Amino acid sequence: MKDKPFIDENISTAATPRREREVAARPVPALTIVAHPLPHRAGERLLLEEVATGGSVLVSRVGPDFTLPGATLGMPLADTFLSRKPLVFESAGQGRVRLRVQEGGTQVWVEDAPLAGAREFGPEELAVGVPLVLAERVVLLLHQTLSSGPVVQDSLGMVGHGPGTRRVREDITRVADLNVPVLIRGETGSGKELVARAIHQHSARRAKPFISVNLGAIPKELAAAELFGAKRGAYTGATQDREGFFRAAHGGTLFLDEVGEAQPEVQVMLLRALETGEVYPVGGQAPVAVDVRLITATDADLEARIRQGSFKAPLLHRLAGYEIQVPSLRERREDIGVLLYHFARQELEALGEAHRLDSTASQAEPWLPSALAIRLVRFSWPGNVRQLRNLTRQLVIGSRGQGGLKASPRLEQELDSSVTPLPARPGGSAGARSATEESPSREPAGSRRKPSDVTDAELLEALRASAWDIKAAAERLGITRPSLYMLIDKSPSLRTAGDLSVEEISTCFRECGGDLDEMVRRLEVSKRGLQRRVRELGLDGD
């Protein structure tokens, strides 16, 4: 095989990022922030290494610190509505983690149910990721990650810190300064072109063209001419010479997406180009030398297509000089919070509203409500990162003029349409008790209603009958508390404590003599939310 036209003798290593902590990584449980009253904290995590070695970790609002992977400084959860009485994460043996909630401590919700006592999570649940809601304000994901290992300081344009994302970054740095062809595999929307661009930008060819072509979008009768060029008169409509993508990318990188869709004749020409460094324009008689690094991508099972006879095995072997597997978003749920923050900031900067993400008050209402965060984490994301970006744009635009993000009924329906449930837990495990098992009086999950079945009048009646006690009203309606909060947010006739003006609260406080229960009856908002506003205004110290 003649590879010289595809080999750069002056290979650059300047693009290889500095690495730290060259230590063999091992799997450990971790907590990653998905949502927090301070939006920029999404993606910070706490490694539960002591749990992995048979010990325990205590987590409260005052410690320990959560940090971004690779960072040296961090801070505790620090939300004033979390308790100083810690949650206890401890080893339950055989890769299991037990979470214990202390009486009077922070309320924790798991799978739409409050947790009382303790619950164990097995390896299968940790592999999927278990969302935990703390005080209905902070959402953490309990999951499995890697303890340490090399941390690539250069982000390569990629957002996220999960093991799958880390592996892709490492693969890019290994192969970027080489000149071998690269095959990128991954589902639609997972970011394959982003990986190809990162390889090009960190290679010696970075100053030369990067040409991106979707083979699936080119009519099959024009594919050869589009890729390899064509002579005038070579086919009907060819009124002038066509350069072709290979020659347009000369000296640089040609990225061919959906390479599995290439027609048989195009596959033969691709194989020849890889083996000889030459292309034959359609209708031409002489080969044209090209210096191109080829990067291809596919979401198809090329091996299956080889067995079916629709893809050539020699071509696969030549394309896959090095393979990179891009994980789906389902496999990197710990990155959902930081990806949402990243995309939201881009959208808000375009709207001139980036200040909405710059909150420094931990007492503020969360910008990403916990109920919406849970929906995002549990959604199966068939469209992967591309779908998350599009959904973020809709959330940001649909929430203009509001304090935080709110999903429209249509978006809620979309997020509820494809949910990844936690793996079923084996019954009778010691210490694996759920809130249902420990609280027999609690309404069984099977009798739960859909929030969409609750009318606005019924909602208002239940709140008034429960003296605006959110928990009691939710039980009365047969729905979860997060669902009740969503119904309140969407109701045209109800408001929250955050909607009240300073004057309205101050006047009511004075007229009621500071009696919070009487204020709740007059203003018809939740006691907890009103108490928070009263505290923020400093009225409780008067």
XYZ file of C-alpha atoms in Angstrom:
542
model
C 0.000 0.000 0.000
C 1.209 3.488 -0.830
C 0.607 5.682 2.198
C 3.134 8.480 1.612
C 0.717 11.111 0.333
C -1.196 10.740 3.627
C 1.832 10.912 5.933
C 3.165 14.213 7.271
C 6.850 13.853 8.065
C 6.701 16.886 10.374
C 4.354 15.562 13.021
C 3.537 18.173 15.662
C 3.151 17.276 19.327
C 2.537 20.839 20.470
C -1.203 20.258 20.534
C -1.002 17.468 23.104
C -2.448 18.864 26.364
C -0.653 18.580 29.682
C -1.859 15.667 31.792
C -1.940 15.355 35.533
C -2.322 12.558 38.043
C -1.100 9.687 35.922
C -2.687 7.190 38.284
C -4.634 4.105 37.344
C -8.312 4.956 37.653
C -10.740 2.705 39.486
C -14.547 2.791 39.689
C -16.015 4.642 42.669
C -19.470 6.029 43.484
C -19.856 9.784 43.138
C -22.347 12.615 43.560
C -22.578 15.137 40.722
C -24.563 18.384 40.900
C -27.278 18.502 38.231
C -29.141 21.561 39.542
C -28.284 24.112 42.226
C -29.533 27.616 43.151
C -26.166 28.799 41.787
C -26.480 27.606 38.147
C -22.734 27.608 37.415
C -22.194 24.820 39.954
C -23.705 22.210 37.619
C -21.155 19.482 36.943
C -19.290 19.767 40.254
C -18.889 16.418 41.941
C -17.876 14.650 45.117
C -16.089 11.314 44.890
C -17.292 8.862 47.536
C -13.953 7.068 47.691
C -14.357 6.150 51.351
C -17.588 4.331 50.467
C -15.749 2.342 47.796
C -13.280 1.166 50.446
C -15.947 0.181 52.978
C -16.301 3.473 54.837
C -18.853 6.290 54.830
C -19.170 9.924 53.732
C -21.292 12.558 55.488
C -22.833 15.196 53.211
C -24.501 18.356 54.500
C -24.756 21.983 53.509
C -21.394 22.734 55.210
C -19.280 19.955 53.723
C -17.493 18.268 52.145
C -16.488 20.267 49.063
C -17.784 19.572 45.553
C -15.277 20.377 42.779
C -15.044 20.250 39.006
C -12.820 17.345 37.874
C -9.252 18.582 37.609
C -9.895 21.665 39.762
C -8.150 22.147 43.095
C -10.686 24.381 44.842
C -14.313 23.622 45.594
C -17.055 24.422 48.063
C -19.808 22.596 49.958
C -23.419 22.564 48.783
C -23.931 25.687 50.930
C -27.673 26.041 50.375
C -29.247 27.541 53.492
C -32.327 25.343 53.099
C -30.246 22.196 53.486
C -29.651 20.887 56.967
C -26.369 20.842 58.832
C -27.402 17.348 59.938
C -25.654 15.211 57.304
C -26.890 12.586 54.900
C -24.893 9.404 55.346
C -23.539 7.537 52.320
C -21.985 4.229 53.315
C -20.893 0.944 51.831
C -23.455 -1.856 51.833
C -21.031 -4.399 50.384
C -20.750 -5.908 46.887
C -20.621 -2.534 45.151
C -23.794 -1.287 46.832
C -24.275 2.146 48.415
C -26.610 2.814 51.333
C -28.087 6.280 51.846
C -29.328 7.064 55.354
C -31.467 10.106 56.120
C -31.423 11.305 59.716
C -34.589 12.453 61.430
C -34.868 16.220 61.271
C -32.295 16.414 58.495
C -32.591 17.380 54.847
C -35.599 15.892 53.056
C -34.494 13.638 50.180
C -36.670 12.469 47.304
C -35.912 9.383 45.213
C -38.120 8.309 42.305
C -40.910 10.794 43.151
C -41.091 9.588 46.753
C -39.650 11.011 49.996
C -36.974 8.854 51.554
C -37.359 7.915 55.206
C -34.750 5.882 57.011
C -32.404 4.218 54.553
C -32.203 2.789 51.062
C -29.584 0.799 49.198
C -28.586 1.247 45.576
C -26.988 -1.591 43.641
C -24.371 -1.525 40.854
C -27.056 -1.597 38.144
C -28.736 1.499 39.576
C -25.407 3.299 39.977
C -24.520 2.495 36.374
C -27.717 4.214 35.183
C -27.495 7.036 37.739
C -29.914 7.762 40.587
C -31.257 11.342 40.814
C -31.641 12.635 44.385
C -33.643 15.780 45.189
C -32.513 17.591 48.341
C -35.019 19.985 49.966
C -36.651 20.393 46.546
C -33.803 22.778 45.606
C -30.643 20.790 44.855
C -30.533 17.804 42.501
C -27.619 15.373 42.734
C -26.908 12.327 40.614
C -25.572 9.310 42.493
C -23.594 7.314 39.951
C -20.468 5.340 39.199
C -17.377 7.115 37.868
C -13.595 6.793 37.839
C -11.592 7.737 40.909
C -8.787 9.580 39.163
C -6.594 8.929 36.177
C -5.264 11.475 33.688
C -7.139 14.756 33.500
C -6.872 16.475 30.128
C -6.631 20.192 30.891
C -7.516 21.293 27.368
C -11.258 20.747 26.946
C -10.898 20.213 23.178
C -14.181 22.042 22.780
C -16.059 19.286 24.619
C -18.329 19.855 27.615
C -18.606 17.258 30.361
C -16.518 15.282 32.809
C -17.905 11.734 32.776
C -15.728 8.679 32.086
C -17.064 8.376 28.522
C -16.248 12.000 27.742
C -12.837 11.596 29.339
C -12.068 8.582 27.142
C -12.987 10.537 24.006
C -10.714 13.401 25.043
C -7.867 10.973 25.643
C -8.438 9.322 22.259
C -8.339 12.700 20.529
C -5.018 13.640 22.121
C -3.534 10.245 21.227
C -4.357 10.426 17.530
C -4.616 14.146 16.668
C -0.943 14.680 15.782
C -0.728 11.472 13.742
C -1.832 11.204 10.150
C -3.799 7.960 10.261
C -7.443 7.774 9.136
C -9.920 7.873 12.045
C -13.337 6.213 12.235
C -15.724 7.793 14.758
C -18.662 5.669 15.885
C -21.676 6.859 17.821
C -25.398 7.499 17.724
C -26.958 10.328 15.756
C -26.584 13.629 17.589
C -23.857 12.411 19.959
C -21.233 14.893 18.699
C -19.172 12.979 16.141
C -18.421 16.060 14.022
C -17.274 17.928 17.144
C -14.749 15.130 17.726
C -13.566 15.331 14.100
C -13.096 19.107 14.373
C -11.155 18.693 17.619
C -8.807 16.217 15.929
C -8.231 18.655 13.064
C -7.698 21.650 15.362
C -5.068 19.769 17.365
C -3.213 18.384 14.356
C -0.420 19.812 12.194
C -3.109 20.497 9.556
C -5.039 22.988 11.701
C -4.220 25.928 9.403
C -5.525 24.073 6.349
C -9.157 23.419 5.312
C -11.569 21.267 7.277
C -14.261 20.048 4.897
C -17.334 18.361 6.362
C -19.552 16.237 4.100
C -22.682 14.244 4.944
C -22.697 11.331 2.506
C -26.275 10.506 3.401
C -27.396 13.909 2.060
C -25.736 13.597 -1.378
C -27.803 12.029 -4.196
C -26.171 8.698 -5.030
C -25.793 9.578 -8.733
C -23.753 12.679 -7.802
C -21.711 11.257 -4.905
C -18.644 10.313 -6.979
C -18.520 13.702 -8.705
C -19.019 15.588 -5.427
C -16.214 13.684 -3.701
C -13.633 13.187 -6.431
C -14.483 15.926 -8.899
C -15.666 15.708 -12.500
C -14.650 16.864 -15.946
C -16.844 19.088 -18.016
C -19.306 17.007 -20.028
C -18.758 13.884 -17.906
C -22.505 13.669 -17.245
C -25.663 15.571 -18.083
C -25.495 18.973 -16.439
C -21.691 18.998 -16.023
C -21.129 22.310 -17.794
C -17.773 22.933 -16.154
C -15.030 21.117 -14.301
C -15.900 20.245 -10.677
C -13.112 20.286 -8.106
C -14.617 17.781 -5.617
C -14.320 17.637 -1.843
C -11.048 15.696 -1.801
C -9.199 18.388 -3.754
C -10.958 21.152 -1.801
C -9.529 19.636 1.406
C -5.988 19.317 -0.018
C -3.471 19.764 2.795
C -6.213 19.593 5.410
C -8.887 17.226 6.717
C -11.916 15.726 4.995
C -14.684 14.561 7.318
C -17.207 12.143 5.810
C -20.261 11.625 8.011
C -22.593 8.651 7.487
C -19.884 6.787 5.608
C -21.995 3.628 5.890
C -24.333 5.155 3.274
C -21.623 5.267 0.597
C -22.609 3.528 -2.655
C -20.522 0.502 -3.813
C -18.796 2.446 -6.607
C -17.948 5.246 -4.183
C -16.544 2.691 -1.730
C -14.178 1.406 -4.424
C -12.981 4.936 -5.191
C -12.547 5.722 -1.479
C -10.461 2.606 -0.998
C -8.242 3.554 -3.932
C -7.818 7.087 -2.620
C -6.755 5.761 0.791
C -4.303 3.266 -0.716
C -2.706 5.501 -3.355
C -3.320 9.085 -2.302
C -4.837 9.706 -5.739
C -8.366 10.378 -6.983
C -9.860 9.978 -10.452
C -12.301 12.754 -11.373
C -15.440 11.460 -13.060
C -14.777 11.560 -16.806
C -11.047 12.085 -16.267
C -8.237 9.982 -17.694
C -5.423 10.790 -15.289
C -5.215 10.509 -11.511
C -4.857 13.607 -9.334
C -2.640 13.431 -6.219
C -4.219 14.692 -3.024
C -2.842 15.191 0.478
C -5.854 14.710 2.740
C -6.387 13.257 6.165
C -9.646 11.319 6.115
C -11.908 11.173 9.172
C -15.167 9.261 8.829
C -18.153 8.727 11.104
C -21.120 6.399 11.254
C -23.993 5.342 13.462
C -24.418 2.126 11.449
C -23.209 -1.377 12.281
C -20.607 -1.652 9.507
C -19.716 -5.234 10.430
C -23.356 -6.259 9.907
C -23.372 -4.478 6.558
C -20.233 -6.346 5.567
C -21.982 -9.625 6.314
C -24.936 -8.432 4.222
C -22.593 -7.560 1.358
C -23.435 -3.835 1.290
C -20.115 -2.613 2.710
C -16.588 -3.643 1.777
C -14.425 -5.134 4.520
C -11.121 -3.780 3.093
C -12.547 -0.266 3.182
C -13.519 -0.605 6.845
C -10.008 -1.796 7.662
C -8.524 1.241 5.908
C -10.964 3.738 7.417
C -10.409 2.461 10.945
C -6.740 3.341 11.309
C -7.929 4.369 14.760
C -11.453 4.118 16.185
C -13.149 6.470 18.620
C -16.461 5.547 20.265
C -18.579 8.554 21.261
C -20.937 7.730 24.167
C -24.635 8.473 23.955
C -26.112 11.019 26.350
C -27.823 8.133 28.176
C -24.337 6.860 29.047
C -23.189 10.218 30.427
C -26.133 11.469 32.480
C -23.748 13.161 34.911
C -22.990 15.637 32.101
C -26.615 16.689 31.510
C -26.570 19.526 34.059
C -23.337 21.103 32.836
C -24.353 20.680 29.181
C -27.679 22.392 29.845
C -25.870 25.261 31.585
C -23.411 25.563 28.680
C -26.119 25.665 26.009
C -28.340 27.975 28.075
C -25.511 30.473 28.505
C -24.928 30.489 24.747
C -28.606 31.138 24.098
C -28.896 33.799 26.794
C -25.778 35.607 25.542
C -27.386 35.775 22.098
C -30.491 37.292 23.728
C -28.454 39.689 25.854
C -29.746 38.030 29.045
C -26.705 36.110 30.274
C -27.023 37.874 33.647
C -29.865 35.480 34.452
C -27.228 32.830 35.134
C -25.004 34.989 37.321
C -26.890 34.591 40.593
C -24.660 34.579 43.673
C -27.439 34.229 46.254
C -27.826 30.654 47.428
C -31.210 31.609 48.929
C -32.619 32.372 45.468
C -35.152 30.125 43.808
C -33.327 27.552 41.638
C -32.994 28.635 38.010
C -33.478 24.992 37.005
C -36.409 23.682 39.093
C -35.842 20.279 40.625
C -38.897 18.741 38.936
C -37.601 19.785 35.508
C -34.071 18.630 36.348
C -35.392 15.180 37.248
C -37.268 14.997 33.944
C -34.080 15.854 32.047
C -31.998 13.269 33.891
C -34.529 10.468 33.448
C -35.294 11.191 29.781
C -33.784 8.612 27.393
C -32.459 11.234 24.887
C -32.872 9.406 21.558
C -31.476 12.508 19.822
C -28.563 12.797 22.250
C -26.675 16.080 22.740
C -28.221 17.656 19.634
C -31.676 17.071 21.113
C -30.604 18.528 24.480
C -29.298 21.649 22.743
C -32.533 22.141 20.820
C -34.609 21.560 23.940
C -32.469 24.039 25.904
C -33.125 26.688 23.251
C -36.875 26.102 23.563
C -36.710 26.296 27.365
C -34.706 29.533 27.332
C -36.879 31.268 24.754
C -40.083 30.007 26.360
C -38.959 31.339 29.768
C -38.008 34.861 28.688
C -39.051 37.415 31.255
C -39.271 34.801 34.005
C -36.875 34.074 36.837
C -36.188 30.462 35.983
C -36.771 27.834 33.346
C -40.293 26.545 32.815
C -41.278 23.802 30.403
C -44.356 24.181 28.262
C -46.985 21.414 28.440
C -45.770 20.160 25.058
C -42.154 19.921 26.280
C -43.295 18.205 29.479
C -45.169 15.670 27.397
C -42.089 15.100 25.250
C -39.884 14.575 28.312
C -42.411 12.187 29.842
C -42.750 10.185 26.622
C -39.453 8.331 26.929
C -38.206 7.799 30.464
C -35.411 5.480 31.535
C -36.542 3.808 34.785
C -34.134 2.714 37.464
C -33.419 -1.027 37.413
C -35.776 -3.020 39.636
C -34.335 -3.666 43.062
C -34.401 -7.209 44.410
C -37.039 -7.555 47.107
C -36.222 -8.391 50.667
C -32.668 -7.011 50.660
C -31.532 -6.087 54.137
C -31.544 -2.355 54.579
C -33.005 -1.763 51.109
C -36.223 -0.308 52.430
C -38.004 2.367 50.493
C -40.215 5.104 51.889
C -43.213 2.992 50.911
C -42.019 0.074 53.038
C -41.244 2.267 56.033
C -44.445 4.340 55.837
C -47.407 1.982 55.370
C -49.850 4.888 55.589
C -48.378 6.494 52.492
C -50.534 6.192 49.385
C -49.338 3.315 47.164
C -47.702 4.293 43.891
C -50.324 2.421 41.914
C -53.032 4.862 43.057
C -51.113 7.910 41.892
C -52.867 10.239 39.466
C -51.391 11.899 36.434
C -50.802 15.611 37.106
C -52.538 16.380 33.815
C -55.767 14.916 35.273
C -55.905 17.534 38.057
C -58.084 20.522 37.167
C -57.225 24.067 38.193
C -60.305 24.285 40.435
C -59.428 20.971 42.085
C -55.882 22.177 42.672
C -57.032 25.377 44.362
C -59.572 23.501 46.503
C -56.933 21.010 47.721
C -54.489 23.789 48.613
C -57.094 25.733 50.548
C -58.319 22.608 52.338
C -54.724 21.819 53.328
C -53.989 25.388 54.494
C -51.430 25.588 51.697
C -49.378 22.732 53.127
C -47.785 21.427 49.940
C -47.178 17.921 51.226
C -50.740 17.542 52.512
C -52.207 18.978 49.299
C -50.127 16.605 47.161
C -51.313 13.610 49.196
C -54.900 14.855 48.969
C -54.646 15.024 45.156
C -52.737 11.746 44.847
C -49.724 13.314 43.092
C -46.123 13.967 44.078
C -44.895 17.233 45.537
C -42.714 18.061 42.476
C -45.799 17.523 40.311
C -47.836 19.818 42.549
C -45.229 22.561 42.251
C -45.370 22.237 38.465
C -49.167 22.536 38.502
C -48.915 25.671 40.638
C -46.360 27.168 38.240
C -48.638 26.526 35.254
C -51.889 27.579 36.912
C -53.344 30.859 35.581
C -55.139 31.515 38.878
C -52.383 30.721 41.362
C -49.129 32.402 42.253
C -46.055 31.520 44.255
C -44.276 33.409 47.013
C -41.781 34.556 44.411
C -44.554 36.402 42.577
C -45.387 38.576 45.604
C -44.139 42.174 45.711
C -42.058 43.490 48.586
C -44.828 45.940 49.518
C -47.470 43.186 49.528
C -45.433 40.977 51.835
C -44.445 43.843 54.151
C -48.016 45.092 54.479
C -49.402 41.608 55.173
C -46.620 40.941 57.708
C -47.495 44.138 59.575
C -51.260 43.552 59.490
C -50.910 39.919 60.648
C -48.434 40.805 63.382
C -45.872 38.426 61.873
C -48.220 35.419 62.152
C -46.988 33.321 59.252
C -49.993 31.001 59.228
C -52.377 33.945 58.912
C -50.198 35.399 56.133
C -50.419 32.097 54.267
C -54.232 32.120 54.466
C -54.425 35.687 53.211
C -51.835 35.502 50.442
C -52.582 31.886 49.433
C -49.026 30.752 48.863
C -46.993 27.944 50.402
C -45.797 28.540 53.953
C -42.273 27.450 53.153
C -41.942 29.787 50.192
C -43.425 32.697 52.110
C -41.146 32.050 55.069
C -38.189 32.202 52.677
C -39.326 35.575 51.278
C -39.909 36.958 54.775
C -36.409 35.893 55.760
C -34.885 37.387 52.602
C -36.576 40.728 53.340
C -35.286 40.682 56.915
C -38.798 40.942 58.368
C -38.366 37.977 60.705
C -35.785 39.983 62.660
C -38.083 42.963 63.218
